[in-house]
C-alpha cells in the first residue's frame, strides 16, 4: 500500500513538471475566485456567541433577551470634583443627550438626568424624570443631591454613597431588523415559534462595535481632568477584543512572513528557497480565508492564530520537498527526476503529517465551546489546503523557476546542521539508557506539575491591566457591585401570579438573604425586581413616608397600584415583568471574575431561592453570569473530549504509516512526551488552562506527530534495508533530519510572534506552543533514536519491520 502511494506521488511529480503552467494557472484561478469572498467573513467576540445555538443555556438566554432586553449594558463611570454642581450636571446632561442622538442601536440611556422619580400628588401617581425640573440655584442643587442619596433605587445603582461617582448606562438593542444572516450556523438554528428566527435577528458584532466606537468617541470628547469618564461593560470589552483580533491577524501574519523569510534566506541562500515556500503558504492562507467567506465561517477569538499558524505549517511542508529536491539535484539528477524523487521520498510523510495534524485539530470541531469548534473547522481545512498546495504548487514552482544545481562548498556531511544532528543521534544511541532514564525522570516532574494545573475562564484577565475598558470594569466592581448580571426569571406558573403578596414577600426575603453574600471572590451587589417597583409606588401613594416603602398585603391593591403606574405613561414595567404578570425578572450585579467561581455562586443562589420561594414558583437562572458559567463548563468538556479524539485519530494513522502496531505505539511516546512537559511547565509556573491554552495539547500533538512521522518513515525504510539501528538513525538524521530542524525552527518562531500580542492569553499560547514544538524536535532526535536502540536490543524492531 505504501509503495503504491509512493509511486503515485512520483507520477504526480512527473505530471507537475510536464504540465506545470496549466496546473499553476488553474489553481490560481480557483484561489482568486475564493478570495473575492474574504470580505464576507464576520467577526464575533461576544461571550454568548461562544456557545452553540442549540445549547440550553444559550436558548434560555436568548428567550430572556426577547422578553426583557439585554443585561450586558455599557456603563460609563463619571468622576468629578463636585458631582452635584451646576457645571458638572450640565456636562452630564450634554453627554446623556449626545449618546441618545449620536449612538446607533441604543434602546435606552439612563443617568441622573432621566432616572425614574415617582411621587403622589392629590391621590394621583406622578412618574417623571429625576431632573425634569432643571436646578438653577445652589439650593436646588443641594435638594437634588439629598433626594438622590435618599432614593434606594439610585444609591449603589447609579450613585455611590459618598456621591463621588455616578453612572450613565447604555442598553443596546438585543435584536436588529438589519442583520446579515449569512453565518456559519445559518440553516441550523431552532425555528422561533412566532415564525421568525431569533438567532438571525440578534444585533451583530459589527453593529455592536459601531455603537461602542461612537460611545468611545463621545467619552474622548467629554473627558476632562475635572470630569473623568471610564467606559466599561461586556460590549466595550467585546469591541476591544474585536479590534485586537483584527489587529493581531494583520500583525502576526506580517511578523510570521518576515521571520520565516529571514530564516529561509539564512538556510537556503537562494531566492528559490524563500519565494516558493512563502508563496505556497500564502496561497494556502488566502484559499482558507476565501473558504471561510464562502461557507460563512466567522472569525472568533482563537481564529486570529490561523493565518500565521498556516504560514508556518505551509512553509514547513514545502521545505521538506525543497530540501530533498536540492539534495538530488546537487547529486546530478535531472530537474524532473529530482522533483519526482522528492515527492516519492517525502510525499507520503507529508500526506500523513497533513492528515494527522488535520485529524488531531479536527477533534476540536465537536467542542461545546464555539470559538474552539470554529478553530477545529478552520485549522484542519487550512492544513488540508496547505497539503494540496504543497503537492501541486511546490512541484510546479520547482519546474518553472529557473535554477541550477550549486556546487557544494563543503561536503554535505560536514555542514554544521548535519554535524549537529549526527552528534545528537550518536549521543542518543551511545547513551540510550541514560536518555530514557532522564526522560522518565522529566515525565515524573511534569506529572507533578500537571496535578497543579488549574482551569480558568477569566476573560477580563486576557486584557492588559492598563487598558481603559479593564480599568473601568475593575472600578465598576469596586464601587458599583460589578458589570456582570445574574438574572433570575421568577415563574409563578399562573397569570397575575406576581400580584400575590406571598410571592412578592418571598422574593423580598430572598433579596435580603442574597444581599452582600460572598462565595469565593463573587459578591452579590445591588439587586432589582418587581418588588422594588411595587414598594416605590406604594410609598409614593402614601405621602412618601419611609415606613410605607413595603409590599401591600392585599393583591387587589397591588394590581390597582400597578395599573396606576402603567397609566402614568411609564413603560418601565416591561423591563421587570411580562404582560401577564406571570413571569418576572430579578437581577443582581456581580463583579467580573473568573467564571470558575460562578458555578458555586449560582448554586448558592439556587439553594436560597428554593428555600424561600413558595411551592409552585420556579426560579431559572440566566444572564451573562450563567452564560460565562456554561462557557467554563464547555471548556472542561472540550479539554477531555478533544484530547481523547485526537489520540484516537492520530494513533491509528501512525500505526498505518509505520506498518506495525508495536512500532506505531512506541512512536507515540516522543509525541506525548513534549505535551506532558509543556503542561507540566504550565502547572509549575502557575499558568491557567483556559480557552486558548487548552488548544496547546492538541496543536502540539499534531505538530509533534509531523516530526515523528518523518523520522520514523525514513528510519524504517533504511533499517529494513541495512538491519542496523546506527546506520538507519545516522542516515535519517542526515537527510530528513535537516528538514526536521528547519521546519521546527520555522514553527517555533511562527508561534513566538504571539509574544508581541497585548492579550495575555495569546502570548501564553504562543510561548508554550513554541516550547512544545522545540521539545518535540528534541524528542525526535534524542528520545526516538534511544527507543529504537532499546527495541532493537530486544529484537522488537526486527519483528515489527518483518510484519
Short mmCIF file of N, CA and C in Angstrom, two decimals, residues 347-428:
data_model
loop_
_atom_site.label_atom_id
_atom_site.label_comp_id
_atom_site.label_asym_id
_atom_site.label_seq_id
_atom_site.Cartn_x
_atom_site.Cartn_y
_atom_site.Cartn_z
N UNK A 347 6.85 12.66 -0.05
CA UNK A 347 5.43 12.90 -0.29
C UNK A 347 4.52 12.18 0.68
N UNK A 348 4.79 10.87 0.91
CA UNK A 348 3.93 10.12 1.83
C UNK A 348 3.99 10.66 3.25
N UNK A 349 5.18 10.92 3.81
CA UNK A 349 5.20 11.53 5.15
C UNK A 349 4.48 12.89 5.18
N UNK A 350 4.60 13.68 4.11
CA UNK A 350 3.90 14.97 4.08
C UNK A 350 2.39 14.76 4.10
N UNK A 351 1.93 13.78 3.30
CA UNK A 351 0.49 13.48 3.29
C UNK A 351 0.04 13.02 4.66
N UNK A 352 0.79 12.11 5.26
CA UNK A 352 0.40 11.56 6.55
C UNK A 352 0.46 12.60 7.65
N UNK A 353 1.49 13.46 7.62
CA UNK A 353 1.56 14.51 8.64
C UNK A 353 0.41 15.50 8.47
N UNK A 354 0.07 15.81 7.22
CA UNK A 354 -1.07 16.69 7.00
C UNK A 354 -2.36 16.10 7.53
N UNK A 355 -2.56 14.81 7.24
CA UNK A 355 -3.79 14.15 7.69
C UNK A 355 -3.84 14.02 9.21
N UNK A 356 -2.70 13.66 9.82
CA UNK A 356 -2.70 13.50 11.28
C UNK A 356 -2.88 14.84 11.99
N UNK A 357 -2.20 15.88 11.49
CA UNK A 357 -2.37 17.20 12.11
C UNK A 357 -3.80 17.68 11.94
N UNK A 358 -4.34 17.55 10.73
CA UNK A 358 -5.73 17.96 10.50
C UNK A 358 -6.68 17.13 11.35
N UNK A 359 -6.41 15.82 11.44
CA UNK A 359 -7.27 14.97 12.25
C UNK A 359 -7.22 15.32 13.72
N UNK A 360 -6.01 15.61 14.21
CA UNK A 360 -5.88 16.00 15.62
C UNK A 360 -6.62 17.28 15.92
N UNK A 361 -6.49 18.28 15.05
CA UNK A 361 -7.16 19.56 15.29
C UNK A 361 -8.66 19.47 15.02
N UNK A 362 -9.06 18.56 14.12
CA UNK A 362 -10.49 18.39 13.85
C UNK A 362 -11.24 17.89 15.07
N UNK A 363 -10.50 17.36 16.05
CA UNK A 363 -11.15 16.91 17.28
C UNK A 363 -11.83 18.07 17.99
N UNK A 364 -11.38 19.30 17.72
CA UNK A 364 -11.99 20.46 18.35
C UNK A 364 -13.33 20.84 17.70
N UNK A 365 -13.63 20.30 16.53
CA UNK A 365 -14.84 20.70 15.81
C UNK A 365 -16.11 20.31 16.56
N UNK A 366 -16.02 19.34 17.46
CA UNK A 366 -17.18 18.92 18.24
C UNK A 366 -17.20 19.57 19.61
N UNK A 367 -16.34 20.56 19.82
CA UNK A 367 -16.26 21.22 21.12
C UNK A 367 -17.55 21.96 21.44
N UNK A 368 -17.90 21.97 22.71
CA UNK A 368 -19.08 22.73 23.14
C UNK A 368 -18.80 24.23 23.11
N UNK A 369 -17.53 24.60 23.10
CA UNK A 369 -17.12 26.00 23.07
C UNK A 369 -16.98 26.41 21.60
N UNK A 370 -17.80 27.34 21.14
CA UNK A 370 -17.89 27.63 19.72
C UNK A 370 -16.61 28.18 19.11
N UNK A 371 -15.87 29.10 19.75
CA UNK A 371 -14.60 29.54 19.15
C UNK A 371 -13.64 28.39 18.92
N UNK A 372 -13.61 27.44 19.86
CA UNK A 372 -12.74 26.27 19.72
C UNK A 372 -13.27 25.39 18.59
N UNK A 373 -14.60 25.24 18.52
CA UNK A 373 -15.18 24.45 17.44
C UNK A 373 -14.88 25.06 16.07
N UNK A 374 -14.93 26.40 15.99
CA UNK A 374 -14.61 27.07 14.73
C UNK A 374 -13.14 26.84 14.36
N UNK A 375 -12.26 26.89 15.36
CA UNK A 375 -10.85 26.58 15.10
C UNK A 375 -10.71 25.15 14.62
N UNK A 376 -11.51 24.24 15.18
CA UNK A 376 -11.47 22.84 14.76
C UNK A 376 -12.00 22.61 13.37
N UNK A 377 -12.65 23.60 12.79
CA UNK A 377 -13.10 23.54 11.39
C UNK A 377 -12.09 24.22 10.48
N UNK A 378 -11.70 25.46 10.88
CA UNK A 378 -10.86 26.28 10.00
C UNK A 378 -9.44 25.74 9.91
N UNK A 379 -8.83 25.39 11.04
CA UNK A 379 -7.44 24.93 11.02
C UNK A 379 -7.26 23.65 10.20
N UNK A 380 -8.08 22.61 10.41
CA UNK A 380 -7.93 21.42 9.55
C UNK A 380 -8.18 21.72 8.08
N UNK A 381 -9.19 22.57 7.81
CA UNK A 381 -9.44 22.94 6.42
C UNK A 381 -8.20 23.61 5.82
N UNK A 382 -7.60 24.52 6.57
CA UNK A 382 -6.39 25.21 6.10
C UNK A 382 -5.23 24.25 5.91
N UNK A 383 -5.09 23.29 6.82
CA UNK A 383 -3.98 22.33 6.71
C UNK A 383 -4.16 21.45 5.47
N UNK A 384 -5.37 21.03 5.21
CA UNK A 384 -5.62 20.22 4.01
C UNK A 384 -5.36 21.03 2.74
N UNK A 385 -5.72 22.31 2.77
CA UNK A 385 -5.42 23.17 1.62
C UNK A 385 -3.91 23.37 1.49
N UNK A 386 -3.21 23.48 2.62
CA UNK A 386 -1.74 23.54 2.60
C UNK A 386 -1.17 22.27 1.95
N UNK A 387 -1.75 21.14 2.29
CA UNK A 387 -1.29 19.87 1.74
C UNK A 387 -1.46 19.85 0.22
N UNK A 388 -2.63 20.29 -0.24
CA UNK A 388 -2.88 20.32 -1.68
C UNK A 388 -1.92 21.28 -2.36
N UNK A 389 -1.73 22.47 -1.76
CA UNK A 389 -0.81 23.45 -2.34
C UNK A 389 0.63 22.90 -2.40
N UNK A 390 1.02 22.20 -1.34
CA UNK A 390 2.38 21.66 -1.30
C UNK A 390 2.61 20.63 -2.40
N UNK A 391 1.64 19.74 -2.58
CA UNK A 391 1.81 18.65 -3.55
C UNK A 391 1.59 19.11 -4.99
N UNK A 392 0.83 20.21 -5.18
CA UNK A 392 0.57 20.69 -6.54
C UNK A 392 1.44 21.87 -6.94
N UNK A 393 1.45 22.89 -6.07
CA UNK A 393 2.10 24.15 -6.43
C UNK A 393 3.61 24.08 -6.26
N UNK A 394 4.09 23.46 -5.17
CA UNK A 394 5.55 23.38 -4.97
C UNK A 394 6.25 22.70 -6.15
N UNK A 395 5.80 21.53 -6.62
CA UNK A 395 6.47 20.92 -7.79
C UNK A 395 6.39 21.79 -9.05
N UNK A 396 5.25 22.48 -9.24
CA UNK A 396 5.15 23.33 -10.44
C UNK A 396 6.11 24.50 -10.35
N UNK A 397 6.25 25.09 -9.17
CA UNK A 397 7.23 26.17 -9.00
C UNK A 397 8.64 25.65 -9.24
N UNK A 398 8.93 24.46 -8.71
CA UNK A 398 10.27 23.89 -8.91
C UNK A 398 10.53 23.62 -10.39
N UNK A 399 9.47 23.36 -11.13
CA UNK A 399 9.63 23.12 -12.57
C UNK A 399 9.77 24.41 -13.37
N UNK A 400 9.15 25.49 -12.87
CA UNK A 400 9.10 26.74 -13.64
C UNK A 400 10.24 27.69 -13.30
N UNK A 401 10.56 27.82 -12.01
CA UNK A 401 11.55 28.81 -11.58
C UNK A 401 12.93 28.42 -12.11
N UNK A 402 13.61 29.32 -12.81
CA UNK A 402 14.95 28.99 -13.32
C UNK A 402 15.93 28.74 -12.17
N UNK A 403 16.70 27.68 -12.29
CA UNK A 403 17.70 27.38 -11.27
C UNK A 403 18.67 26.35 -11.82
N UNK A 404 19.76 26.24 -11.13
CA UNK A 404 20.72 25.19 -11.46
C UNK A 404 21.38 24.73 -10.17
N UNK A 405 21.87 23.54 -10.21
CA UNK A 405 22.50 22.98 -9.01
C UNK A 405 23.75 23.77 -8.66
N UNK A 406 23.87 24.11 -7.39
CA UNK A 406 25.07 24.81 -6.94
C UNK A 406 26.08 23.80 -6.42
N UNK A 407 27.33 23.93 -6.80
CA UNK A 407 28.34 23.01 -6.26
C UNK A 407 28.46 23.20 -4.75
N UNK A 408 28.52 22.11 -4.04
CA UNK A 408 28.60 22.20 -2.58
C UNK A 408 29.94 22.79 -2.16
N UNK A 409 29.90 23.79 -1.29
CA UNK A 409 31.13 24.40 -0.80
C UNK A 409 31.87 23.48 0.15
N UNK A 410 31.09 22.68 0.90
CA UNK A 410 31.67 21.68 1.78
C UNK A 410 30.91 20.38 1.57
N UNK A 411 31.51 19.29 2.01
CA UNK A 411 30.79 18.03 1.92
C UNK A 411 29.51 18.11 2.75
N UNK A 412 28.45 17.48 2.24
CA UNK A 412 27.17 17.55 2.93
C UNK A 412 27.30 17.11 4.38
N UNK A 413 28.09 16.06 4.61
CA UNK A 413 28.24 15.54 5.98
C UNK A 413 28.92 16.54 6.89
N UNK A 414 29.63 17.53 6.29
CA UNK A 414 30.37 18.50 7.11
C UNK A 414 29.57 19.78 7.37
N UNK A 415 28.35 19.88 6.82
CA UNK A 415 27.52 21.06 7.07
C UNK A 415 27.22 21.15 8.57
N UNK A 416 27.23 22.37 9.15
CA UNK A 416 27.01 22.50 10.60
C UNK A 416 25.74 21.83 11.09
N UNK A 417 24.64 22.00 10.35
CA UNK A 417 23.38 21.41 10.80
C UNK A 417 23.45 19.89 10.78
N UNK A 418 24.10 19.32 9.75
CA UNK A 418 24.22 17.86 9.66
C UNK A 418 25.09 17.33 10.78
N UNK A 419 26.21 18.02 11.05
CA UNK A 419 27.10 17.57 12.13
C UNK A 419 26.39 17.62 13.48
N UNK A 420 25.58 18.68 13.68
CA UNK A 420 24.82 18.80 14.93
C UNK A 420 23.82 17.66 15.09
N UNK A 421 23.10 17.36 14.01
CA UNK A 421 22.10 16.29 14.07
C UNK A 421 22.75 14.93 14.24
N UNK A 422 23.85 14.71 13.54
CA UNK A 422 24.55 13.43 13.66
C UNK A 422 25.07 13.24 15.07
N UNK A 423 25.62 14.30 15.63
CA UNK A 423 26.13 14.22 17.00
C UNK A 423 25.01 13.90 17.99
N UNK A 424 23.84 14.51 17.78
CA UNK A 424 22.70 14.24 18.67
C UNK A 424 22.28 12.78 18.56
N UNK A 425 22.20 12.27 17.32
CA UNK A 425 21.82 10.87 17.14
C UNK A 425 22.83 9.91 17.74
N UNK A 426 24.12 10.18 17.53
CA UNK A 426 25.17 9.32 18.08
C UNK A 426 25.11 9.30 19.61
N UNK A 427 24.88 10.47 20.20
CA UNK A 427 24.78 10.56 21.66
C UNK A 427 23.60 9.73 22.16
N UNK A 428 22.44 9.87 21.49
CA UNK A 428 21.25 9.14 21.93
C UNK A 428 21.46 7.63 21.83
#
